[in-house]
Amino acid sequence: MKPLDFTSINMQKMLIFITAAEKHSFNSAALQLNTSVSTVSKTISALEYEFGIQLFVRKTSGVILTPAGRYLFEKWKEIIIEFSGSIEKALEIQTDMMYSLRIGLMFTLQYEEIYFAIENFKADYRQVPLHFSKMDSGSLIRKFNNDKLDAIFTSEKDLENIDGQDVKWKTIKDGTFCIYVPKSNPLSQRETERISFFDLKKERFIIADDLASPNDANRLCEICKQFGFTPKIETYADSAASVLVQMQFGESIIIAPDYLDVDIKSGIKKYILVELEYEKCRKLVIWHERPDKNPYIRTFVEYILDKK
């Protein structure tokens, strides 16, 4: 094997080869790279001559990577991605953007009380990117426990599933349990603000499955057992969003905090549960306390708690 002249290989030639491989065409590669087909063809030929390797099989319909070309394509693509990432990381360090915040929100909850605090934090710390994700509580907990989120907003029931010694939490809103009833259910015709559990013995319930919202079924059964009946669970939905849709177009009911994000226009009625009226179901902010790794986590939480 002849010695390679590394000075003849540069990022531009690597990019031309990678693009031609992805597009299966010298013409398409030239179009994407804003260069001529002749330049693409000559570059590939020069690389093949320099390496002594056939990179492509030329056909009238385009080009196909040879096994050797496929290997080189995969390796060079990794190099380009790593190179690009290194530049981005260097820029982050230079502009103090190595710190960012990953914030998770439970999909079906209202968050109007923290909007101004978040806007104020963004205005005061423009160098800290905020990345928001909305998801079911099950996904929220898994990502938080696996260190994919720095802070999450969820209901108190999720605390039992949170892991980690560096975890802290605070209440951002006190709530109470309510029963949500679709307009197609005769129960929605009640002209009262309160309903008793004894009115629910014949009703059908919808809950999210354990993957979407862990332990919801057990909690519902335990509560109903206190009032002498076993709940009739009609549907185990695959997400919290599916629970709301299923309720809106059916007759089944759900028990949830009074800060559930429900479209009033859908006709869904909300009633306070008499027996749970004074039992709080708090909305929480839960975070990883890591001042040595990301000092902005605590600062963000302080803005939320102060509601600046």
Short mmCIF file of C-alpha atoms in Angstrom, two decimals, residues 81-285:
data_model
loop_
_atom_site.label_atom_id
_atom_site.label_comp_id
_atom_site.label_asym_id
_atom_site.label_seq_id
_atom_site.Cartn_x
_atom_site.Cartn_y
_atom_site.Cartn_z
CA ILE A 81 -20.56 14.98 13.09
CA GLU A 82 -17.94 14.95 15.85
CA PHE A 83 -16.08 17.84 14.23
CA SER A 84 -19.26 19.91 13.94
CA GLY A 85 -20.18 19.10 17.54
CA SER A 86 -16.77 20.18 18.79
CA ILE A 87 -17.19 23.59 17.18
CA GLU A 88 -20.65 24.02 18.73
CA LYS A 89 -19.33 23.02 22.14
CA ALA A 90 -16.44 25.47 21.85
CA LEU A 91 -18.90 28.24 21.02
CA GLU A 92 -21.05 27.30 24.01
CA ILE A 93 -18.05 27.52 26.32
CA GLN A 94 -16.99 30.84 24.85
CA THR A 95 -20.45 32.39 25.26
CA ASP A 96 -21.15 30.76 28.65
CA MET A 97 -23.88 28.63 27.09
CA MET A 98 -22.49 25.35 28.35
CA TYR A 99 -25.25 25.65 30.93
CA SER A 100 -28.78 25.04 29.72
CA LEU A 101 -31.94 24.00 31.51
CA ARG A 102 -34.12 21.03 30.55
CA ILE A 103 -37.62 21.57 31.93
CA GLY A 104 -40.39 18.97 31.89
CA LEU A 105 -44.10 19.69 32.30
CA MET A 106 -46.89 17.21 32.89
CA PHE A 107 -49.04 17.24 29.76
CA THR A 108 -52.52 17.83 31.21
CA LEU A 109 -51.85 20.45 33.89
CA GLN A 110 -52.32 24.24 33.77
CA TYR A 111 -49.25 26.43 34.26
CA GLU A 112 -50.50 30.00 34.04
CA GLU A 113 -49.07 30.83 37.48
CA ILE A 114 -45.44 30.33 36.35
CA TYR A 115 -45.45 31.97 32.90
CA PHE A 116 -44.33 35.40 34.12
CA ALA A 117 -41.60 33.87 36.29
CA ILE A 118 -40.22 31.99 33.29
CA GLU A 119 -40.32 35.11 31.10
CA ASN A 120 -38.46 37.07 33.79
CA PHE A 121 -35.80 34.39 34.10
CA LYS A 122 -35.33 34.36 30.32
CA ALA A 123 -34.95 38.14 30.29
CA ASP A 124 -32.37 38.12 33.10
CA TYR A 125 -30.39 35.09 31.90
CA ARG A 126 -30.40 35.30 28.12
CA GLN A 127 -27.23 33.19 27.96
CA VAL A 128 -29.03 30.16 29.46
CA PRO A 129 -31.15 28.27 26.89
CA LEU A 130 -34.39 26.76 28.21
CA HIS A 131 -35.57 23.50 26.64
CA PHE A 132 -39.18 22.58 27.48
CA SER A 133 -40.88 19.20 27.06
CA LYS A 134 -44.51 18.27 27.76
CA MET A 135 -45.30 14.62 28.42
CA ASP A 136 -47.25 12.15 30.57
CA SER A 137 -46.20 11.80 34.19
CA GLY A 138 -44.73 8.34 33.51
CA SER A 139 -42.36 9.68 30.84
CA LEU A 140 -41.67 12.75 32.96
CA ILE A 141 -40.58 10.63 35.93
CA ARG A 142 -38.45 8.27 33.84
CA LYS A 143 -36.59 11.13 32.15
CA PHE A 144 -36.07 12.97 35.43
CA ASN A 145 -34.80 9.83 37.18
CA ASN A 146 -32.48 9.12 34.23
CA ASP A 147 -31.02 12.64 34.41
CA LYS A 148 -32.60 13.78 31.13
CA LEU A 149 -34.45 16.66 32.83
CA ASP A 150 -33.18 19.21 35.37
CA ALA A 151 -36.58 20.21 36.77
CA ILE A 152 -40.16 19.06 36.34
CA PHE A 153 -43.63 20.38 37.12
CA THR A 154 -46.12 17.71 38.13
CA SER A 155 -48.66 16.71 40.76
CA GLU A 156 -47.84 15.49 44.26
CA LYS A 157 -48.74 11.87 43.52
CA ASP A 158 -45.57 11.48 41.43
CA LEU A 159 -43.24 12.05 44.39
CA GLU A 160 -43.37 8.38 45.39
CA ASN A 161 -41.76 7.43 42.06
CA ILE A 162 -38.92 9.98 42.12
CA ASP A 163 -35.37 8.68 42.73
CA GLY A 164 -32.13 10.44 43.60
CA GLN A 165 -30.36 11.86 46.65
CA ASP A 166 -29.98 15.31 45.11
CA VAL A 167 -33.73 15.77 44.52
CA LYS A 168 -35.58 18.72 46.06
CA TRP A 169 -39.19 19.82 45.71
CA LYS A 170 -41.51 22.68 46.61
CA THR A 171 -45.23 23.37 46.27
CA ILE A 172 -46.17 25.96 43.65
CA LYS A 173 -49.96 25.59 43.92
CA ASP A 174 -52.42 23.99 46.32
CA GLY A 175 -55.27 22.12 44.70
CA THR A 176 -58.19 19.91 45.55
CA PHE A 177 -59.58 16.76 43.95
CA CYS A 178 -62.44 17.08 41.52
CA ILE A 179 -64.61 14.85 39.39
CA TYR A 180 -64.70 15.69 35.67
CA VAL A 181 -67.87 14.70 33.83
CA PRO A 182 -68.52 14.87 30.06
CA LYS A 183 -71.69 16.61 28.87
CA SER A 184 -73.09 13.29 27.53
CA ASN A 185 -73.21 11.89 31.08
CA PRO A 186 -76.49 12.62 32.94
CA LEU A 187 -74.39 13.45 36.00
CA SER A 188 -73.30 16.64 34.24
CA GLN A 189 -76.83 18.02 34.63
CA ARG A 190 -76.35 18.46 38.37
CA GLU A 191 -76.73 22.13 39.33
CA THR A 192 -74.45 21.82 42.35
CA GLU A 193 -70.74 22.54 42.73
CA ARG A 194 -70.14 19.41 44.79
CA ILE A 195 -70.66 15.68 44.29
CA SER A 196 -70.26 12.83 46.77
CA PHE A 197 -68.45 9.57 46.17
CA PHE A 198 -71.72 7.83 46.87
CA ASP A 199 -73.03 9.35 43.61
CA LEU A 200 -70.26 7.61 41.67
CA LYS A 201 -70.90 3.95 42.48
CA LYS A 202 -72.57 3.24 39.13
CA GLU A 203 -70.27 5.47 37.05
CA ARG A 204 -67.51 4.24 34.74
CA PHE A 205 -64.00 5.64 35.08
CA ILE A 206 -61.17 6.31 32.65
CA ILE A 207 -57.56 6.22 33.83
CA ALA A 208 -54.15 6.26 32.20
CA ASP A 209 -52.24 2.99 32.15
CA ASP A 210 -49.25 2.41 34.43
CA LEU A 211 -46.74 3.36 31.75
CA ALA A 212 -48.35 6.77 31.20
CA SER A 213 -49.24 7.46 34.85
CA PRO A 214 -47.91 4.93 37.40
CA ASN A 215 -50.22 3.59 40.13
CA ASP A 216 -53.36 5.51 39.06
CA ALA A 217 -55.47 2.34 39.12
CA ASN A 218 -54.32 1.40 42.62
CA ARG A 219 -54.99 4.89 43.94
CA LEU A 220 -58.49 4.98 42.47
CA CYS A 221 -59.36 1.56 43.89
CA GLU A 222 -58.06 2.51 47.34
CA ILE A 223 -60.12 5.71 47.44
CA CYS A 224 -63.33 4.04 46.25
CA LYS A 225 -62.85 1.17 48.69
CA GLN A 226 -63.16 3.68 51.55
CA PHE A 227 -66.71 4.39 50.34
CA GLY A 228 -67.74 0.78 49.93
CA PHE A 229 -67.42 0.12 46.19
CA THR A 230 -65.01 -1.01 43.52
CA PRO A 231 -64.69 1.44 40.60
CA LYS A 232 -65.79 0.31 37.17
CA ILE A 233 -62.79 1.11 35.00
CA GLU A 234 -63.89 1.31 31.39
CA THR A 235 -60.61 2.26 29.71
CA TYR A 236 -56.90 2.18 30.45
CA ALA A 237 -55.71 4.97 28.11
CA ASP A 238 -52.16 5.02 26.75
CA SER A 239 -51.62 8.70 27.64
CA ALA A 240 -53.07 11.52 29.69
CA ALA A 241 -54.15 13.24 26.48
CA SER A 242 -56.02 10.09 25.46
CA VAL A 243 -57.83 10.13 28.80
CA LEU A 244 -59.22 13.60 28.07
CA VAL A 245 -60.21 12.73 24.51
CA GLN A 246 -61.89 9.51 25.63
CA MET A 247 -63.84 11.38 28.29
CA GLN A 248 -64.85 14.19 25.94
CA PHE A 249 -66.42 11.80 23.42
CA GLY A 250 -67.81 9.27 25.89
CA GLU A 251 -69.71 9.12 29.17
CA SER A 252 -66.98 7.94 31.55
CA ILE A 253 -65.57 10.20 34.26
CA ILE A 254 -62.17 10.92 35.79
CA ILE A 255 -60.88 12.07 39.18
CA ALA A 256 -58.11 14.65 38.92
CA PRO A 257 -56.80 17.86 40.52
CA ASP A 258 -58.77 21.07 39.97
CA TYR A 259 -55.83 22.48 37.96
CA LEU A 260 -56.32 19.98 35.14
CA ASP A 261 -55.99 21.66 31.73
CA VAL A 262 -59.50 21.05 30.37
CA ASP A 263 -61.16 22.89 27.50
CA ILE A 264 -64.31 24.41 28.97
CA LYS A 265 -65.81 24.70 25.49
CA SER A 266 -65.90 20.91 25.26
CA GLY A 267 -68.74 20.86 27.77
CA ILE A 268 -66.86 18.94 30.45
CA LYS A 269 -68.17 19.80 33.93
CA LYS A 270 -66.01 19.94 37.05
CA TYR A 271 -67.36 19.12 40.52
CA ILE A 272 -65.64 19.25 43.88
CA LEU A 273 -65.59 15.87 45.63
CA VAL A 274 -67.20 16.46 49.02
CA GLU A 275 -65.23 13.79 50.87
CA LEU A 276 -61.88 15.03 49.48
CA GLU A 277 -62.62 18.75 49.57
CA TYR A 278 -60.01 19.44 52.25
CA GLU A 279 -57.46 16.89 51.08
CA LYS A 280 -54.83 18.81 49.16
CA CYS A 281 -53.29 17.62 45.90
CA ARG A 282 -50.42 19.99 45.41
CA LYS A 283 -48.71 20.97 42.18
CA LEU A 284 -44.95 20.74 42.60
CA VAL A 285 -41.70 21.80 41.07
#
